[in-house]
Structure formats: C-alpha cells, structure tokens
PDB file of C-alpha atoms in Angstrom:
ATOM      1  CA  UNK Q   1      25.032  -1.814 -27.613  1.00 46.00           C
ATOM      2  CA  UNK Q   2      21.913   0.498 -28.077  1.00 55.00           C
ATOM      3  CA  UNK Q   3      20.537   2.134 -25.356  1.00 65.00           C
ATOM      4  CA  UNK Q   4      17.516   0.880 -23.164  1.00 70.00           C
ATOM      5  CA  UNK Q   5      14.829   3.657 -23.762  1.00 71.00           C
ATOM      6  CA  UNK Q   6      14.651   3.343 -20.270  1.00 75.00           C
ATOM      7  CA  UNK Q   7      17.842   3.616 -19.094  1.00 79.00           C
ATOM      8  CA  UNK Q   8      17.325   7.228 -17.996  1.00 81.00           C
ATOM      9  CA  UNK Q   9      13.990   6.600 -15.980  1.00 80.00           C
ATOM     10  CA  UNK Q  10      15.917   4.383 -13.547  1.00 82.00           C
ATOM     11  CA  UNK Q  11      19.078   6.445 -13.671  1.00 85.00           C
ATOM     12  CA  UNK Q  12      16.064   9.299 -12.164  1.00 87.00           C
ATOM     13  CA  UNK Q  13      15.134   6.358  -9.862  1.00 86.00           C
ATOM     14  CA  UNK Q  14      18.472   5.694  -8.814  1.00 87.00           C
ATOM     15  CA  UNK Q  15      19.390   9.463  -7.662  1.00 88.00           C
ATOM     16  CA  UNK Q  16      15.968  10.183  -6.764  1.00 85.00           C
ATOM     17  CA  UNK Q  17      16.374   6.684  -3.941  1.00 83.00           C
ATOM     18  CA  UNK Q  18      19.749   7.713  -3.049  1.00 84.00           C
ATOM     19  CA  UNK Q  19      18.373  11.247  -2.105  1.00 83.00           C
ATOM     20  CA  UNK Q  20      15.392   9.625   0.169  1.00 79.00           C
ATOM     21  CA  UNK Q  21      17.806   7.145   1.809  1.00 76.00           C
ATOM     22  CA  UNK Q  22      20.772   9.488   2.571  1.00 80.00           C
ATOM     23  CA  UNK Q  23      18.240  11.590   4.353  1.00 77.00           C
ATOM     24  CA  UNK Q  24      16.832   8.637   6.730  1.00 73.00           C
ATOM     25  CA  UNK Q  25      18.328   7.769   9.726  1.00 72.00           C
ATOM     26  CA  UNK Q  26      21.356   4.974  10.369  1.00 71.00           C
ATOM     27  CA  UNK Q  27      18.782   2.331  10.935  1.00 68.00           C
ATOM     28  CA  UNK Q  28      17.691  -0.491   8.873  1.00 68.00           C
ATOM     29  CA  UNK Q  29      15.263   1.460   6.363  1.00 62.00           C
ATOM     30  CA  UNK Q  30      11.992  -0.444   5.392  1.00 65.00           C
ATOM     31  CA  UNK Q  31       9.869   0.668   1.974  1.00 65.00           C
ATOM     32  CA  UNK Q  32       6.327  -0.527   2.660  1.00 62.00           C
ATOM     33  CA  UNK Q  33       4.331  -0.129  -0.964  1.00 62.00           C
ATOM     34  CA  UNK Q  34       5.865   1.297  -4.273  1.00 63.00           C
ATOM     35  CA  UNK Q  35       4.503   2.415  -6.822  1.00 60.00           C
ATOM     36  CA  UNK Q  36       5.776   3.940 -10.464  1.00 60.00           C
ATOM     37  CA  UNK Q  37       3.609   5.616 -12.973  1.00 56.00           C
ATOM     38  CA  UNK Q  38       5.570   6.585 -16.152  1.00 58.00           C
ATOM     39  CA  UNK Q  39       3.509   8.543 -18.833  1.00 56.00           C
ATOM     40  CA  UNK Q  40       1.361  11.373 -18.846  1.00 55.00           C
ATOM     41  CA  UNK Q  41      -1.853  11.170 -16.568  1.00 52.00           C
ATOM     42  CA  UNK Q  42      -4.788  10.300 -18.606  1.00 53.00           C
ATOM     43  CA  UNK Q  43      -7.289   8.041 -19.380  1.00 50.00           C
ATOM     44  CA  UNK Q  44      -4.509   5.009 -18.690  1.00 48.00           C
ATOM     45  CA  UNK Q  45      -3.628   6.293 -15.532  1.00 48.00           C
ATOM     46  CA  UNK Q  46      -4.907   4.281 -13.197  1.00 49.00           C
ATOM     47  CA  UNK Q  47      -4.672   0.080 -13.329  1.00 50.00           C
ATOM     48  CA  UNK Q  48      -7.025  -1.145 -15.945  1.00 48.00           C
ATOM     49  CA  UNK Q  49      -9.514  -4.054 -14.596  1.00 48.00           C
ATOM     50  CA  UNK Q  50     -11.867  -5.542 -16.669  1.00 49.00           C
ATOM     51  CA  UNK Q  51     -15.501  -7.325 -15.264  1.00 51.00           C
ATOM     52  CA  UNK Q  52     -14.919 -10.661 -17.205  1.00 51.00           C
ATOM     53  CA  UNK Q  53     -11.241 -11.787 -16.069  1.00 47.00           C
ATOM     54  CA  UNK Q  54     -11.338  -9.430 -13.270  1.00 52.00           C
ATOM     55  CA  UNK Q  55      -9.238 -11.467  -9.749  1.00 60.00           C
ATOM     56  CA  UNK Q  56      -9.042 -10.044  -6.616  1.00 62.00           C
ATOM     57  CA  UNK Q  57      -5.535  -8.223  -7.024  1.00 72.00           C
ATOM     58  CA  UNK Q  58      -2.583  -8.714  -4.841  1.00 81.00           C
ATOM     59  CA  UNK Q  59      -2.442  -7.714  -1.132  1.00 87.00           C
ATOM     60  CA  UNK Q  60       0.964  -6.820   0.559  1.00 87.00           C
ATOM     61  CA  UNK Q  61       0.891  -7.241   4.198  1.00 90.00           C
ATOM     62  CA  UNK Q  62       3.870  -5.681   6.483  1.00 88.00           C
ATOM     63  CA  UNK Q  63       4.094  -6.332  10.430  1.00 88.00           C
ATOM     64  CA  UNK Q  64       6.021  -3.624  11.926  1.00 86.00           C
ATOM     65  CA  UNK Q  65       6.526  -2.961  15.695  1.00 86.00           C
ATOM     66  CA  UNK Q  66       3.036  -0.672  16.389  1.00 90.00           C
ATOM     67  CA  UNK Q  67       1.236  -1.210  13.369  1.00 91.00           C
ATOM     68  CA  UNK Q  68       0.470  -3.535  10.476  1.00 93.00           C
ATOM     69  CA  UNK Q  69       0.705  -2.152   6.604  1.00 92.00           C
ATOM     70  CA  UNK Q  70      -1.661  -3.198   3.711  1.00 92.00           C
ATOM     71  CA  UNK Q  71      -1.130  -1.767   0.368  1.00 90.00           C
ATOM     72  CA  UNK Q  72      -3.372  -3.467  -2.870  1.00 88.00           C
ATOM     73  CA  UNK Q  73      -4.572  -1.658  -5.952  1.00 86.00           C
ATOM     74  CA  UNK Q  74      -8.035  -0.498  -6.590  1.00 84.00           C
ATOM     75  CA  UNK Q  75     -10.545  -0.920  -9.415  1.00 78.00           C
ATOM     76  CA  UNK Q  76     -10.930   2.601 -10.787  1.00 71.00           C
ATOM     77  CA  UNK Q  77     -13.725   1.258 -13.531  1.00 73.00           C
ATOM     78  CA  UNK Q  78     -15.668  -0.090 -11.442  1.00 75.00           C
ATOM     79  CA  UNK Q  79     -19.038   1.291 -10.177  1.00 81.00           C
ATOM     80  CA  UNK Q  80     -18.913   2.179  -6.609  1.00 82.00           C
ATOM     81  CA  UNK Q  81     -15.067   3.871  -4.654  1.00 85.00           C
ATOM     82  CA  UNK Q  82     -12.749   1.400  -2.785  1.00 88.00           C
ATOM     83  CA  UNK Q  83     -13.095   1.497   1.086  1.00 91.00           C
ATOM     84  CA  UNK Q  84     -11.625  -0.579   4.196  1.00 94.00           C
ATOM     85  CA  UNK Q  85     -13.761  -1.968   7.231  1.00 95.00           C
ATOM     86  CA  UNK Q  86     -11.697  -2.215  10.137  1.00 96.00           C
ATOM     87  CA  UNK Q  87     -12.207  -5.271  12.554  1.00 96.00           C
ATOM     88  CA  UNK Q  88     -10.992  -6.151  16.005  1.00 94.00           C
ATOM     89  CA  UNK Q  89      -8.867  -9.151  14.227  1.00 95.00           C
ATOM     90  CA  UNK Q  90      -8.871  -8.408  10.197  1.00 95.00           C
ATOM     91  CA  UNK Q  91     -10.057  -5.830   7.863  1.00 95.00           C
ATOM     92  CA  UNK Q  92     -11.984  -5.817   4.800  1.00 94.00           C
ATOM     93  CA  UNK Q  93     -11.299  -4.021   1.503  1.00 92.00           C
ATOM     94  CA  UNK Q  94     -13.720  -3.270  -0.843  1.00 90.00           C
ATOM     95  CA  UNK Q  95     -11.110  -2.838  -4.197  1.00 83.00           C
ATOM     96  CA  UNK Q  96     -14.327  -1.380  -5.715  1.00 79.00           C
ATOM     97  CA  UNK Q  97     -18.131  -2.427  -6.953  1.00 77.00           C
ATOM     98  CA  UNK Q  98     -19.167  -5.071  -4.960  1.00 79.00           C
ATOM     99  CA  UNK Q  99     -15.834  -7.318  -4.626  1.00 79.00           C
ATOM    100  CA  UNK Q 100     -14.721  -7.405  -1.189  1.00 86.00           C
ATOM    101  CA  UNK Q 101     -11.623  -9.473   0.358  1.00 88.00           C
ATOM    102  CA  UNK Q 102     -11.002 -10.045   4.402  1.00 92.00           C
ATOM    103  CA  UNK Q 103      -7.228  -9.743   5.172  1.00 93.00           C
ATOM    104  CA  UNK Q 104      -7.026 -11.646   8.730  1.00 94.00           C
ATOM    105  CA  UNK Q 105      -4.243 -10.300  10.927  1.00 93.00           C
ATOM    106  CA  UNK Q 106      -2.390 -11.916  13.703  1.00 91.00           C
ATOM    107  CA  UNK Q 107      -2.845  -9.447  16.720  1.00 92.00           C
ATOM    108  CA  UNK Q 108      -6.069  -6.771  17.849  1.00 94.00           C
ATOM    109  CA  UNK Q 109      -6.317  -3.496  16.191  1.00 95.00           C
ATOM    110  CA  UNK Q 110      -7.042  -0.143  17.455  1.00 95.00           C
ATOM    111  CA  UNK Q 111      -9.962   0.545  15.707  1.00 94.00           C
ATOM    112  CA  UNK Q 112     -10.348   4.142  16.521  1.00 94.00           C
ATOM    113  CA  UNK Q 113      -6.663   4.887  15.054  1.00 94.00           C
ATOM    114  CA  UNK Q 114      -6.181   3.071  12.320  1.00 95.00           C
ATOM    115  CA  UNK Q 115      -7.073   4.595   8.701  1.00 94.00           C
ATOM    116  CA  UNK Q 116      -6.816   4.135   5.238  1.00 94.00           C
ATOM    117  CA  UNK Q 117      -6.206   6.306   1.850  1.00 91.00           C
ATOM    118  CA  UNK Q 118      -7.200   5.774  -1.994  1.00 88.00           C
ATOM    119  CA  UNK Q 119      -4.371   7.303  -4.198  1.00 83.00           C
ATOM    120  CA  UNK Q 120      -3.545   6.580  -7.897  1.00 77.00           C
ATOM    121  CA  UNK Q 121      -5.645   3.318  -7.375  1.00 80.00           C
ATOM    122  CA  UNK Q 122      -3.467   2.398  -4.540  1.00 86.00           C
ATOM    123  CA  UNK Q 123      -4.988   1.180  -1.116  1.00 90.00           C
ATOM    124  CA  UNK Q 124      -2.332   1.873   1.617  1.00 92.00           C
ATOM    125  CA  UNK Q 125      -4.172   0.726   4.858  1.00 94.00           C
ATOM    126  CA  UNK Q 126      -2.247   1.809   8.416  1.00 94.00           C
ATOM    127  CA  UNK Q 127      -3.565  -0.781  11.079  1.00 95.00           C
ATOM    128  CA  UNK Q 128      -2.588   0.019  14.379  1.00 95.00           C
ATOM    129  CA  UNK Q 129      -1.987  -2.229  16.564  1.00 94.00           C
ATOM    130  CA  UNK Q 130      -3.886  -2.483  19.923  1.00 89.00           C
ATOM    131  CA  UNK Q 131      -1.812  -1.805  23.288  1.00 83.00           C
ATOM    132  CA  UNK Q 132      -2.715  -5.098  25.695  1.00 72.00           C
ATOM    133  CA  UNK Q 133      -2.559  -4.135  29.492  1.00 63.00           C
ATOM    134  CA  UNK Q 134       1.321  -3.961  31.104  1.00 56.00           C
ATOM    135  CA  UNK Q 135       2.687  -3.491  27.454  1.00 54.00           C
ATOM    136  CA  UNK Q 136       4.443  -0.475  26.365  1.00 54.00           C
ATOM    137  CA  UNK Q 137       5.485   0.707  23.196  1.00 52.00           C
ATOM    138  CA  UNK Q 138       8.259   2.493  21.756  1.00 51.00           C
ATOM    139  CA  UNK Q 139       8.176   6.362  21.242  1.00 49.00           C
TER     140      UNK Q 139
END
C-alpha cells in the first residue's frame, strides 16, 4: 500500500500531542480551539472568504468553571480588522467588514477582564465569568 503523503504530518502531530499532554497535569485535559496550517505562509495563509457566498463562519463555544471560550475564524479580505464587543450577557464579533454575529451566553461576564486576540485569522475570545455575591471560585 502506498504511502499517504501525509502520513508524516500527523506522525509530527502525534509526538508533538504526546509531548504537550505528558507535560499537563493528571487531570482531565481539555483543548479549547485547534488550529493546523500546513504550507508555507503566503498569500493562502489565512482562510479565504469571498463577498458573494460569504456565511457567517462557525463559532465554538466552551463553558469552563471561571470563564467561557469562543474561538471562530476571521475574514482576512475583508475591509475593516475583526473585533469583539463584550456585553453583560453575550458578546459580539465583528469576523471583519461590516458582518457582525451576537453569541448569547448563559451567565454575566466580567467585562473589565475578559479579552480577546486575532491570530492566523483565528478569534479566540476569553469571557470571564462574573463572581455573584457569597460565591467563590477556585484558585
């Protein structure tokens, strides 16, 4: 049987998780977002949207204990750089130009400490979640 041409990519994968995870503690690990760009960095780098069949991409939502996750994928073409408007109860992402979506979340955020970063047309969003009175968190 011939070899997958990509065979070696995930064998890279392969070692390069087992290296992260042996280094984590004994806990239940979670992976919140994931991304993998093969190729060389260029004018295909980032995800490719075009104005004519252009849908609002995908938006992962994780709950953890303190804070709530959002990862989606930004339009790199389009005029105008992705952002996030945080809310008391949901936040808005602007993927780029003028398209925005409103995520609605279950709990109140901390506006003040939650924050967001635009990577390699990624949006990872950190939301953290607002303490109510009497409640205490873990360290």
């Amino acid at each position: 049987m011939a070899d997958n041409p990509y065979d070696e990519m995930f064998r890279k994968i392969e070692r390069l998780m087992e290296r992260i995870l042996s280094d984590l503690p004994d806990y239940d690990p979670k992976i919140i977002g994931f991304t993998i760009i093969s190729g060389p960095m260029g004018e295909g780098f980032y995800p490719y949207f075009s104005e004519d069949n252009y849908d609002d991409p995908e938006v992962e939502v994780i709950e953890g204990d303190d804070c709530i996750y959002i990862t989606t994928v930004a339009n790199a073409l389009a005029d105008g750089a992705p952002y996030v408007t945080f809310h008391k109860r949901s936040v808005t992402l602007c993927t780029g130009g003028e398209r925005e979506m409103i995520v609605d979340l279950n709990c109140e955020i901390d506006l003040v400490h939650s924050s967001y970063n635009v990577q390699h047309g990624v949006i990872d969003v950190v939301c953290r979640k607002k303490e109510m009175s009497g409640e205490t968190r873990r360290p």
